[in-house]
PDB file of C-alpha atoms in Angstrom:
ATOM      1  CA  UNK A  13     187.599 110.345 188.176  1.00 56.00           C
ATOM      2  CA  UNK A  14     184.693 108.782 186.346  1.00 67.00           C
ATOM      3  CA  UNK A  15     184.889 110.929 183.271  1.00 72.00           C
ATOM      4  CA  UNK A  16     184.036 114.299 181.908  1.00 76.00           C
ATOM      5  CA  UNK A  17     180.589 115.390 180.923  1.00 74.00           C
ATOM      6  CA  UNK A  18     179.509 118.544 179.177  1.00 73.00           C
ATOM      7  CA  UNK A  19     176.192 120.272 178.913  1.00 71.00           C
ATOM      8  CA  UNK A  20     175.777 122.897 176.260  1.00 76.00           C
ATOM      9  CA  UNK A  21     172.937 125.338 175.863  1.00 75.00           C
ATOM     10  CA  UNK A  22     172.501 128.920 174.783  1.00 78.00           C
ATOM     11  CA  UNK A  23     173.044 131.334 177.658  1.00 78.00           C
ATOM     12  CA  UNK A  24     169.556 132.812 177.415  1.00 74.00           C
ATOM     13  CA  UNK A  25     168.021 129.344 177.868  1.00 76.00           C
ATOM     14  CA  UNK A  26     170.178 128.758 180.944  1.00 77.00           C
ATOM     15  CA  UNK A  27     169.266 132.177 182.309  1.00 76.00           C
ATOM     16  CA  UNK A  28     165.569 131.504 181.691  1.00 76.00           C
ATOM     17  CA  UNK A  29     165.738 128.122 183.463  1.00 77.00           C
ATOM     18  CA  UNK A  30     167.526 129.635 186.460  1.00 75.00           C
ATOM     19  CA  UNK A  31     165.138 132.554 186.720  1.00 72.00           C
ATOM     20  CA  UNK A  32     162.023 130.397 186.469  1.00 72.00           C
ATOM     21  CA  UNK A  33     163.244 128.016 189.148  1.00 72.00           C
ATOM     22  CA  UNK A  34     164.758 130.330 191.728  1.00 75.00           C
ATOM     23  CA  UNK A  35     162.661 133.263 192.851  1.00 83.00           C
ATOM     24  CA  UNK A  36     164.030 134.983 195.938  1.00 85.00           C
ATOM     25  CA  UNK A  37     161.120 136.630 197.721  1.00 86.00           C
ATOM     26  CA  UNK A  38     161.338 139.649 199.980  1.00 88.00           C
ATOM     27  CA  UNK A  39     158.449 139.566 202.455  1.00 88.00           C
ATOM     28  CA  UNK A  40     157.019 142.987 203.229  1.00 88.00           C
ATOM     29  CA  UNK A  41     154.611 141.901 205.929  1.00 85.00           C
ATOM     30  CA  UNK A  42     152.687 144.501 207.898  1.00 86.00           C
ATOM     31  CA  UNK A  43     149.701 142.540 209.203  1.00 83.00           C
ATOM     32  CA  UNK A  44     148.123 139.106 209.595  1.00 83.00           C
ATOM     33  CA  UNK A  45     148.906 138.085 205.987  1.00 82.00           C
ATOM     34  CA  UNK A  46     152.573 137.886 206.966  1.00 84.00           C
ATOM     35  CA  UNK A  47     151.706 134.958 209.263  1.00 84.00           C
ATOM     36  CA  UNK A  48     150.215 133.137 206.271  1.00 84.00           C
ATOM     37  CA  UNK A  49     153.427 133.814 204.328  1.00 82.00           C
ATOM     38  CA  UNK A  50     155.396 132.288 207.198  1.00 83.00           C
ATOM     39  CA  UNK A  51     153.109 129.284 207.016  1.00 81.00           C
ATOM     40  CA  UNK A  52     153.788 128.902 203.292  1.00 81.00           C
ATOM     41  CA  UNK A  53     157.565 128.840 203.708  1.00 82.00           C
ATOM     42  CA  UNK A  54     157.343 126.249 206.494  1.00 80.00           C
ATOM     43  CA  UNK A  55     158.233 122.613 205.944  1.00 80.00           C
ATOM     44  CA  UNK A  56     154.569 121.594 205.626  1.00 81.00           C
ATOM     45  CA  UNK A  57     154.210 123.180 202.174  1.00 78.00           C
ATOM     46  CA  UNK A  58     157.781 122.590 200.908  1.00 80.00           C
ATOM     47  CA  UNK A  59     158.038 125.528 198.517  1.00 80.00           C
ATOM     48  CA  UNK A  60     161.670 124.584 197.932  1.00 79.00           C
ATOM     49  CA  UNK A  61     160.462 122.278 195.171  1.00 80.00           C
ATOM     50  CA  UNK A  62     159.315 125.398 193.289  1.00 79.00           C
ATOM     51  CA  UNK A  63     162.451 127.431 194.018  1.00 77.00           C
ATOM     52  CA  UNK A  64     160.997 129.909 196.542  1.00 79.00           C
ATOM     53  CA  UNK A  65     162.805 128.811 199.694  1.00 76.00           C
ATOM     54  CA  UNK A  66     165.516 131.473 199.691  1.00 80.00           C
ATOM     55  CA  UNK A  67     163.801 134.299 201.564  1.00 82.00           C
ATOM     56  CA  UNK A  68     165.823 137.485 201.502  1.00 81.00           C
ATOM     57  CA  UNK A  69     165.339 140.527 203.677  1.00 86.00           C
ATOM     58  CA  UNK A  70     167.478 142.791 201.521  1.00 84.00           C
ATOM     59  CA  UNK A  71     165.923 144.363 198.425  1.00 84.00           C
ATOM     60  CA  UNK A  72     169.241 144.119 196.590  1.00 86.00           C
ATOM     61  CA  UNK A  73     169.209 140.325 196.900  1.00 84.00           C
ATOM     62  CA  UNK A  74     165.609 139.597 195.940  1.00 87.00           C
ATOM     63  CA  UNK A  75     163.575 139.639 192.770  1.00 87.00           C
ATOM     64  CA  UNK A  76     160.015 139.212 194.117  1.00 90.00           C
ATOM     65  CA  UNK A  77     158.475 141.422 196.769  1.00 91.00           C
ATOM     66  CA  UNK A  78     155.449 139.978 198.535  1.00 91.00           C
ATOM     67  CA  UNK A  79     153.427 142.792 200.074  1.00 91.00           C
ATOM     68  CA  UNK A  80     151.359 141.147 202.791  1.00 89.00           C
ATOM     69  CA  UNK A  81     149.080 143.380 204.801  1.00 86.00           C
ATOM     70  CA  UNK A  82     147.803 146.896 205.244  1.00 88.00           C
ATOM     71  CA  UNK A  83     149.849 149.710 203.740  1.00 89.00           C
ATOM     72  CA  UNK A  84     149.213 153.122 205.228  1.00 89.00           C
ATOM     73  CA  UNK A  85     150.056 156.394 203.537  1.00 89.00           C
ATOM     74  CA  UNK A  86     152.954 156.773 205.956  1.00 91.00           C
ATOM     75  CA  UNK A  87     154.364 153.366 204.944  1.00 92.00           C
ATOM     76  CA  UNK A  88     153.911 153.898 201.172  1.00 91.00           C
ATOM     77  CA  UNK A  89     157.190 155.825 200.598  1.00 92.00           C
ATOM     78  CA  UNK A  90     159.090 153.065 202.404  1.00 92.00           C
ATOM     79  CA  UNK A  91     157.525 150.405 200.166  1.00 91.00           C
ATOM     80  CA  UNK A  92     158.299 152.464 197.056  1.00 93.00           C
ATOM     81  CA  UNK A  93     161.929 152.957 198.136  1.00 93.00           C
ATOM     82  CA  UNK A  94     162.382 149.228 198.764  1.00 92.00           C
ATOM     83  CA  UNK A  95     160.835 148.441 195.375  1.00 93.00           C
ATOM     84  CA  UNK A  96     163.160 150.929 193.659  1.00 92.00           C
ATOM     85  CA  UNK A  97     166.200 149.311 195.327  1.00 92.00           C
ATOM     86  CA  UNK A  98     165.416 145.883 193.858  1.00 90.00           C
ATOM     87  CA  UNK A  99     167.417 144.925 190.761  1.00 88.00           C
ATOM     88  CA  UNK A 100     165.660 144.291 187.456  1.00 85.00           C
ATOM     89  CA  UNK A 101     163.867 142.103 186.585  1.00 87.00           C
ATOM     90  CA  UNK A 102     161.592 142.357 189.592  1.00 90.00           C
ATOM     91  CA  UNK A 103     158.043 141.309 190.335  1.00 91.00           C
ATOM     92  CA  UNK A 104     155.379 142.210 192.890  1.00 93.00           C
ATOM     93  CA  UNK A 105     152.824 139.963 194.585  1.00 92.00           C
ATOM     94  CA  UNK A 106     150.007 141.723 196.414  1.00 93.00           C
ATOM     95  CA  UNK A 107     148.803 139.402 199.153  1.00 91.00           C
ATOM     96  CA  UNK A 108     145.538 139.840 201.008  1.00 88.00           C
ATOM     97  CA  UNK A 109     142.544 142.129 200.763  1.00 88.00           C
ATOM     98  CA  UNK A 110     144.337 145.049 202.454  1.00 84.00           C
ATOM     99  CA  UNK A 111     147.274 145.120 200.022  1.00 86.00           C
ATOM    100  CA  UNK A 112     145.046 144.461 197.010  1.00 86.00           C
ATOM    101  CA  UNK A 113     142.246 146.947 197.694  1.00 86.00           C
ATOM    102  CA  UNK A 114     142.575 148.467 201.152  1.00 80.00           C
ATOM    103  CA  UNK A 115     140.464 145.717 202.686  1.00 77.00           C
ATOM    104  CA  UNK A 116     137.832 146.862 205.130  1.00 79.00           C
ATOM    105  CA  UNK A 117     139.794 150.037 205.894  1.00 77.00           C
ATOM    106  CA  UNK A 118     137.967 152.824 204.079  1.00 77.00           C
ATOM    107  CA  UNK A 119     139.968 155.551 205.773  1.00 77.00           C
ATOM    108  CA  UNK A 120     142.068 158.437 204.554  1.00 79.00           C
ATOM    109  CA  UNK A 121     145.296 156.999 205.955  1.00 82.00           C
ATOM    110  CA  UNK A 122     145.147 153.535 204.298  1.00 85.00           C
ATOM    111  CA  UNK A 123     146.135 152.963 200.679  1.00 86.00           C
ATOM    112  CA  UNK A 124     143.326 151.473 198.635  1.00 88.00           C
ATOM    113  CA  UNK A 125     145.678 149.042 196.902  1.00 87.00           C
ATOM    114  CA  UNK A 126     149.444 149.063 196.462  1.00 90.00           C
ATOM    115  CA  UNK A 127     149.049 149.406 192.711  1.00 90.00           C
ATOM    116  CA  UNK A 128     148.751 153.138 193.395  1.00 90.00           C
ATOM    117  CA  UNK A 129     152.528 153.322 193.915  1.00 92.00           C
ATOM    118  CA  UNK A 130     154.118 150.163 192.456  1.00 93.00           C
ATOM    119  CA  UNK A 131     153.084 147.859 189.596  1.00 93.00           C
ATOM    120  CA  UNK A 132     151.554 144.564 190.726  1.00 93.00           C
ATOM    121  CA  UNK A 133     152.042 141.330 188.786  1.00 93.00           C
ATOM    122  CA  UNK A 134     149.905 138.917 190.818  1.00 93.00           C
ATOM    123  CA  UNK A 135     147.042 139.538 193.227  1.00 93.00           C
ATOM    124  CA  UNK A 136     146.338 136.941 195.920  1.00 91.00           C
ATOM    125  CA  UNK A 137     142.870 137.642 197.357  1.00 89.00           C
ATOM    126  CA  UNK A 138     141.560 136.720 200.782  1.00 87.00           C
ATOM    127  CA  UNK A 139     141.460 138.001 204.311  1.00 88.00           C
ATOM    128  CA  UNK A 140     143.859 136.495 205.097  1.00 85.00           C
ATOM    129  CA  UNK A 141     144.671 134.307 202.096  1.00 88.00           C
ATOM    130  CA  UNK A 142     145.659 130.744 202.815  1.00 87.00           C
ATOM    131  CA  UNK A 143     149.202 129.476 202.311  1.00 85.00           C
ATOM    132  CA  UNK A 144     147.835 127.391 199.433  1.00 87.00           C
ATOM    133  CA  UNK A 145     146.456 130.551 197.858  1.00 88.00           C
ATOM    134  CA  UNK A 146     149.813 132.280 198.087  1.00 87.00           C
ATOM    135  CA  UNK A 147     151.547 129.223 196.668  1.00 88.00           C
ATOM    136  CA  UNK A 148     149.091 129.255 193.742  1.00 90.00           C
ATOM    137  CA  UNK A 149     149.828 132.966 193.247  1.00 90.00           C
ATOM    138  CA  UNK A 150     153.561 132.267 193.149  1.00 88.00           C
ATOM    139  CA  UNK A 151     152.997 129.537 190.551  1.00 88.00           C
ATOM    140  CA  UNK A 152     150.931 132.028 188.527  1.00 92.00           C
ATOM    141  CA  UNK A 153     153.861 134.441 188.730  1.00 89.00           C
ATOM    142  CA  UNK A 154     156.148 131.712 187.420  1.00 88.00           C
ATOM    143  CA  UNK A 155     153.825 131.177 184.440  1.00 90.00           C
ATOM    144  CA  UNK A 156     153.642 134.928 183.822  1.00 90.00           C
ATOM    145  CA  UNK A 157     157.435 135.189 183.749  1.00 87.00           C
ATOM    146  CA  UNK A 158     157.631 132.295 181.293  1.00 86.00           C
ATOM    147  CA  UNK A 159     155.000 133.944 179.029  1.00 88.00           C
ATOM    148  CA  UNK A 160     156.813 137.291 179.174  1.00 85.00           C
ATOM    149  CA  UNK A 161     160.138 135.667 178.329  1.00 83.00           C
ATOM    150  CA  UNK A 162     158.590 133.777 175.410  1.00 83.00           C
ATOM    151  CA  UNK A 163     157.060 136.991 174.057  1.00 86.00           C
ATOM    152  CA  UNK A 164     160.366 138.833 174.464  1.00 82.00           C
ATOM    153  CA  UNK A 165     162.253 136.046 172.673  1.00 82.00           C
ATOM    154  CA  UNK A 166     159.700 136.102 169.838  1.00 85.00           C
ATOM    155  CA  UNK A 167     159.960 139.892 169.549  1.00 86.00           C
ATOM    156  CA  UNK A 168     163.763 139.755 169.402  1.00 83.00           C
ATOM    157  CA  UNK A 169     163.586 137.068 166.743  1.00 82.00           C
ATOM    158  CA  UNK A 170     161.172 139.157 164.644  1.00 84.00           C
ATOM    159  CA  UNK A 171     163.412 142.201 164.992  1.00 82.00           C
ATOM    160  CA  UNK A 172     166.442 140.199 163.846  1.00 79.00           C
ATOM    161  CA  UNK A 173     164.531 138.777 160.869  1.00 71.00           C
ATOM    162  CA  UNK A 174     163.271 142.218 159.830  1.00 67.00           C
ATOM    163  CA  UNK A 175     166.751 143.714 160.268  1.00 62.00           C
ATOM    164  CA  UNK A 176     168.248 140.941 158.130  1.00 59.00           C
ATOM    165  CA  UNK A 177     165.563 141.396 155.477  1.00 58.00           C
ATOM    166  CA  UNK A 178     166.160 145.146 155.419  1.00 56.00           C
ATOM    167  CA  UNK A 179     169.903 144.653 154.960  1.00 54.00           C
ATOM    168  CA  UNK A 180     169.379 142.333 151.989  1.00 52.00           C
ATOM    169  CA  UNK A 181     167.375 144.879 149.994  1.00 50.00           C
ATOM    170  CA  UNK A 182     169.638 146.853 147.640  1.00 54.00           C
ATOM    171  CA  UNK A 183     169.405 150.628 147.928  1.00 51.00           C
TER     172      UNK A 183
END
């Protein structure tokens, strides 16, 4: 045994580091954009260095759903149910023109954007978008999560300061 070593940090910092470096995507691919997603998770792009290599096909084991392709009105309840089954916190990436805005399908049976049924965090445009575009979108999601966590931490700190200040004032 070489010796003991200890690393200490507040739990919320450890949780933040783990969450920012290990997104587990759930691909919801219904069209040609799914092929581009498969290209992104191949060895050529090496998304493991960003923490996206653990692709899960169970909503209960993933925290990012990547909707890639056309969503019809018949498929919308399925997408909503899968989204609802994901544990919090969860994020949504809308990939491709069809998922973002209905694409070139201006028909009654195609959703004109998945934001009609679930909240979208990042839009990746294109028809189909390139693997580089999706990778950029995932990095934008990572930055968004870091900004949201920073804002939440700041809000909690302000609430604690105001609560402490309120307790110090005599009645």
